[in-house]
JSON list of C-alpha atoms in Angstrom, two decimals:
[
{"chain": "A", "resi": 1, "resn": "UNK", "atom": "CA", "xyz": [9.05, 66.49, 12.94]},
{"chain": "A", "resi": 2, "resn": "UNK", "atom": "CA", "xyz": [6.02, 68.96, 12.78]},
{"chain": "A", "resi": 3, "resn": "UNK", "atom": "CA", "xyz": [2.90, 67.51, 13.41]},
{"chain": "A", "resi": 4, "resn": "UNK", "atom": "CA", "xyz": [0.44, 67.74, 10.10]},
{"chain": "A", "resi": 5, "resn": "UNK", "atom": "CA", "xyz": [-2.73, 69.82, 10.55]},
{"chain": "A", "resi": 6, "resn": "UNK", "atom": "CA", "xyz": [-5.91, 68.08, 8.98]},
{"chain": "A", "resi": 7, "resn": "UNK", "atom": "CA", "xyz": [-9.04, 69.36, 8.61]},
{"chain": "A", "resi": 8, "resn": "UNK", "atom": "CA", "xyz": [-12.06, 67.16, 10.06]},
{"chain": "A", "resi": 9, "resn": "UNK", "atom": "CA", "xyz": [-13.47, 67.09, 6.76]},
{"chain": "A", "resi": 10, "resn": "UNK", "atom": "CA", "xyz": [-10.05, 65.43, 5.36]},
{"chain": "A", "resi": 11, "resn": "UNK", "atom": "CA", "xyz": [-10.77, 62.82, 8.10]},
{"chain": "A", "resi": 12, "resn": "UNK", "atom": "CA", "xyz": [-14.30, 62.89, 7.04]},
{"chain": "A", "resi": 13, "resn": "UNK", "atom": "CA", "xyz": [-13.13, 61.33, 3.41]},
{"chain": "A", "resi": 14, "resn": "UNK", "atom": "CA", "xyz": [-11.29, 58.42, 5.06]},
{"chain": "A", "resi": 15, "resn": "UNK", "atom": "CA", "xyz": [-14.40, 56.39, 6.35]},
{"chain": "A", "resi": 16, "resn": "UNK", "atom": "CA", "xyz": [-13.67, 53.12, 4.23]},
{"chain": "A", "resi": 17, "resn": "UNK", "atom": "CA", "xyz": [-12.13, 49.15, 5.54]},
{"chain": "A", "resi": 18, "resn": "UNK", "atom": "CA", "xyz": [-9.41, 50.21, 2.59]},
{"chain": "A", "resi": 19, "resn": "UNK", "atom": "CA", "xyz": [-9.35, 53.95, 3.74]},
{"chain": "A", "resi": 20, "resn": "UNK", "atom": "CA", "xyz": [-9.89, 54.61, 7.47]},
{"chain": "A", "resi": 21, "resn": "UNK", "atom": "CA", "xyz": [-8.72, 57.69, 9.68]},
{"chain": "A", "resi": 22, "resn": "UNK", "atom": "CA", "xyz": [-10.00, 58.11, 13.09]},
{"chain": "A", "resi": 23, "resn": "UNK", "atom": "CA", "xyz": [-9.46, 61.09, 15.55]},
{"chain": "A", "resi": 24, "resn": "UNK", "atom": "CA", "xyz": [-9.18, 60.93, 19.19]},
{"chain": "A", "resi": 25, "resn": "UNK", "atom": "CA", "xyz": [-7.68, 63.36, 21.29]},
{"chain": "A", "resi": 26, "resn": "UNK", "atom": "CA", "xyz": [-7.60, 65.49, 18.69]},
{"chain": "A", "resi": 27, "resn": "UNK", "atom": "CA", "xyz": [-5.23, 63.40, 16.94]},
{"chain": "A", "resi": 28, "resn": "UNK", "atom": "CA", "xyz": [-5.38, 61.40, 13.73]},
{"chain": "A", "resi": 29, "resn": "UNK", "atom": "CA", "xyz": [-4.74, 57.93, 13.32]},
{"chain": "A", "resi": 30, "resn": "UNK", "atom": "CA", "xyz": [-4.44, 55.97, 9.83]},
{"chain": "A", "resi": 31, "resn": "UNK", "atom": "CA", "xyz": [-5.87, 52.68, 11.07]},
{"chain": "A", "resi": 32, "resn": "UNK", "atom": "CA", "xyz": [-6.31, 50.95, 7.50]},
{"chain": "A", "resi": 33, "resn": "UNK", "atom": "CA", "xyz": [-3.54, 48.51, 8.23]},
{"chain": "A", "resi": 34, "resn": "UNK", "atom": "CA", "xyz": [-4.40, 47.70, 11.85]},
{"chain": "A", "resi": 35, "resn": "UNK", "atom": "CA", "xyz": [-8.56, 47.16, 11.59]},
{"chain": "A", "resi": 36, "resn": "UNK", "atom": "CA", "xyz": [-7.68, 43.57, 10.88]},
{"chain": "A", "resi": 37, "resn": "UNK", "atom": "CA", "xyz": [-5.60, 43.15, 13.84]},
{"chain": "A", "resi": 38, "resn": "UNK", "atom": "CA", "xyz": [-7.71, 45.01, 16.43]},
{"chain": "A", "resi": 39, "resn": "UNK", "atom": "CA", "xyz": [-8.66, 43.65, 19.23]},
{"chain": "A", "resi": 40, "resn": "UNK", "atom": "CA", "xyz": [-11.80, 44.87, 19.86]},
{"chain": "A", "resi": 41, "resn": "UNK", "atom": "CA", "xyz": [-13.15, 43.51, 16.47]},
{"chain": "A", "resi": 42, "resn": "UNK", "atom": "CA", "xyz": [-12.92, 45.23, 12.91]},
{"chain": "A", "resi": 43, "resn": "UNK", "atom": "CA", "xyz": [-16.18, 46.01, 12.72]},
{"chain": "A", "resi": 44, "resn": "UNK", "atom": "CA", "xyz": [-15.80, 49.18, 15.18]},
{"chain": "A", "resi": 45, "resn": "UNK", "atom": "CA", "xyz": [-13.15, 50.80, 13.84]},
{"chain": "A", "resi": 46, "resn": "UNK", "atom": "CA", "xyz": [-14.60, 50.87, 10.61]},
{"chain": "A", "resi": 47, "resn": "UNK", "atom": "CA", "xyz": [-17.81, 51.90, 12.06]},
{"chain": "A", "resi": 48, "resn": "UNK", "atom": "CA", "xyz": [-16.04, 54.89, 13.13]},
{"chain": "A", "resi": 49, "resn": "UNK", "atom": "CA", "xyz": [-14.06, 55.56, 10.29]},
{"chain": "A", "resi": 50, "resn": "UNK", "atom": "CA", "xyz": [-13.81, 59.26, 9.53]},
{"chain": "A", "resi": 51, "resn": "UNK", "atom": "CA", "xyz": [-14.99, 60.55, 13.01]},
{"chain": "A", "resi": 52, "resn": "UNK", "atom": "CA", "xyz": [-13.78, 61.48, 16.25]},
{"chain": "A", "resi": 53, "resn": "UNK", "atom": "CA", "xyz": [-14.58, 58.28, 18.44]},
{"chain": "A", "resi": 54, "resn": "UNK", "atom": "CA", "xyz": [-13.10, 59.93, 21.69]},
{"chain": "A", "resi": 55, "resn": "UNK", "atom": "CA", "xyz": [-15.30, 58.89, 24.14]},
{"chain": "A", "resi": 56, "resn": "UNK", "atom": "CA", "xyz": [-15.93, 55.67, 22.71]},
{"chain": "A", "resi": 57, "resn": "UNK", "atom": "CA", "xyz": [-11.83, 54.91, 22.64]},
{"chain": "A", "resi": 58, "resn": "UNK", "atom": "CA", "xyz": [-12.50, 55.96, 26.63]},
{"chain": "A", "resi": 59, "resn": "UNK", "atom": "CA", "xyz": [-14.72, 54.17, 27.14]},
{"chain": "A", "resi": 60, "resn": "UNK", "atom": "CA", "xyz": [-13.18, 51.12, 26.67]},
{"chain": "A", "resi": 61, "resn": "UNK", "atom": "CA", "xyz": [-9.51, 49.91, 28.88]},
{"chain": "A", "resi": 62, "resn": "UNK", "atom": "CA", "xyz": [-6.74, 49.98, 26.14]},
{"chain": "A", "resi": 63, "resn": "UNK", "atom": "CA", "xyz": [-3.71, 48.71, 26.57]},
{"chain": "A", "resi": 64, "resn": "UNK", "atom": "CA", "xyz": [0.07, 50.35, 27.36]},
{"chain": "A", "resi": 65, "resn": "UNK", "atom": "CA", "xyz": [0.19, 48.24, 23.69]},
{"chain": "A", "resi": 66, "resn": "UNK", "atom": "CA", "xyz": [-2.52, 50.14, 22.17]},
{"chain": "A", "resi": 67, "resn": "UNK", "atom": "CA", "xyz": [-0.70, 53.46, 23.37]},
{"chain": "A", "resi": 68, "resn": "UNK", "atom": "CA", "xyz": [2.23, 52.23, 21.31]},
{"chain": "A", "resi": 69, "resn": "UNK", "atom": "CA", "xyz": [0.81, 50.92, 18.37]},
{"chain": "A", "resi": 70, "resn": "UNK", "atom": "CA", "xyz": [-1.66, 54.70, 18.61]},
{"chain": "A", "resi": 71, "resn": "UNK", "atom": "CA", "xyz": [1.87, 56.67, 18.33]},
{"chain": "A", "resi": 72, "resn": "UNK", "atom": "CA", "xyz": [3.03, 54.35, 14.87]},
{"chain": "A", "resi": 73, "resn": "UNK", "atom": "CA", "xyz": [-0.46, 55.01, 13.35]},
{"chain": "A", "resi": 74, "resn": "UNK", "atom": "CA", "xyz": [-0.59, 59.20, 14.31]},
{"chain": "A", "resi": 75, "resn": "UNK", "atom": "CA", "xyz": [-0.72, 61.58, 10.96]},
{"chain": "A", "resi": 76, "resn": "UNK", "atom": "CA", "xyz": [-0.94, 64.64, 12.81]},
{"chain": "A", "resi": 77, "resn": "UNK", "atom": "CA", "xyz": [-3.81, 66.50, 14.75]},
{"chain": "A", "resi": 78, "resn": "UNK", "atom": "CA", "xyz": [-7.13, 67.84, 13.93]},
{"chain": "A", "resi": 79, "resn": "UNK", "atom": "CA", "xyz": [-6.79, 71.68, 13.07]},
{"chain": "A", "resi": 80, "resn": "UNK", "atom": "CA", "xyz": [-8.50, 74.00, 15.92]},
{"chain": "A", "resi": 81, "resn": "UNK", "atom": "CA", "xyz": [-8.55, 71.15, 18.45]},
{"chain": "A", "resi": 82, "resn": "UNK", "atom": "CA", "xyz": [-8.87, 72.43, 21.84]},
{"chain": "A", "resi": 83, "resn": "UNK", "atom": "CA", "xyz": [-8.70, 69.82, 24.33]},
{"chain": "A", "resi": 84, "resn": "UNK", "atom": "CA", "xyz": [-11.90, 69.40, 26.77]},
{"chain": "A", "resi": 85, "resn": "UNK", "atom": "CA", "xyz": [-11.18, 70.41, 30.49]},
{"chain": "A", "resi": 86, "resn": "UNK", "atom": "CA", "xyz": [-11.72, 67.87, 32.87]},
{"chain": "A", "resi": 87, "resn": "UNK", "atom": "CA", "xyz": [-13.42, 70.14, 35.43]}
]
C-alpha cells in the first residue's frame, strides 16, 4: 500500500486526548487509542500531540514492543521529510 503524504500542519490539527497524531521519523502515528495504554504515562503523548517529538521518542529506550505497536498506529509520512544524517 502507498504510504499517505500529510502535511505538518494536518498533524498540527490533531493535538487533542480524543484526536492525537504524532510524527517521528518523519512518520505519522494516530496514537488516540494507545495514550491510555502507554507506558510512559498519558500525559506525554498528549503533550506532544500534533508535533514531531523525535528526539524526545530517542531519548527514551522503547521497546522491540513499541516498534510493533509504532508500525499498527503509522498513517503515512510527513511530506518533504528528509531524514537527518548522523554524521
Amino acid at each position: 500500500n502507498m504510504s499517505r503524504v500529510i502535511d505538518i500542519s494536518e498533524v498540527a490539527q490533531h493535538n487533542k486526548e480524543d484526536d492525537c497524531w504524532i510524527v517521528i521519523r518523519g512518520k505519522v502515528y494516530d496514537v488516540t487509542e494507545f495514550i491510555e495504554e502507554h507506558p510512559g504515562g498519558e500525559g506525554v503523548l498528549i503533550a506532544y500531540g500534533g508535533t514531531d517529538c523525535t528526539e524526545q521518542f530517542e531519548s527514551v529506550i522503547h521497546s522491540q514492543a513499541a516498534t510493533e505497536i509504532m508500525k499498527e498506529l503509522e498513517l503515512g509520512v510527513v511530506e518533504g521529510y528528509k531524514a537527518k544524517s548522523k554524521l
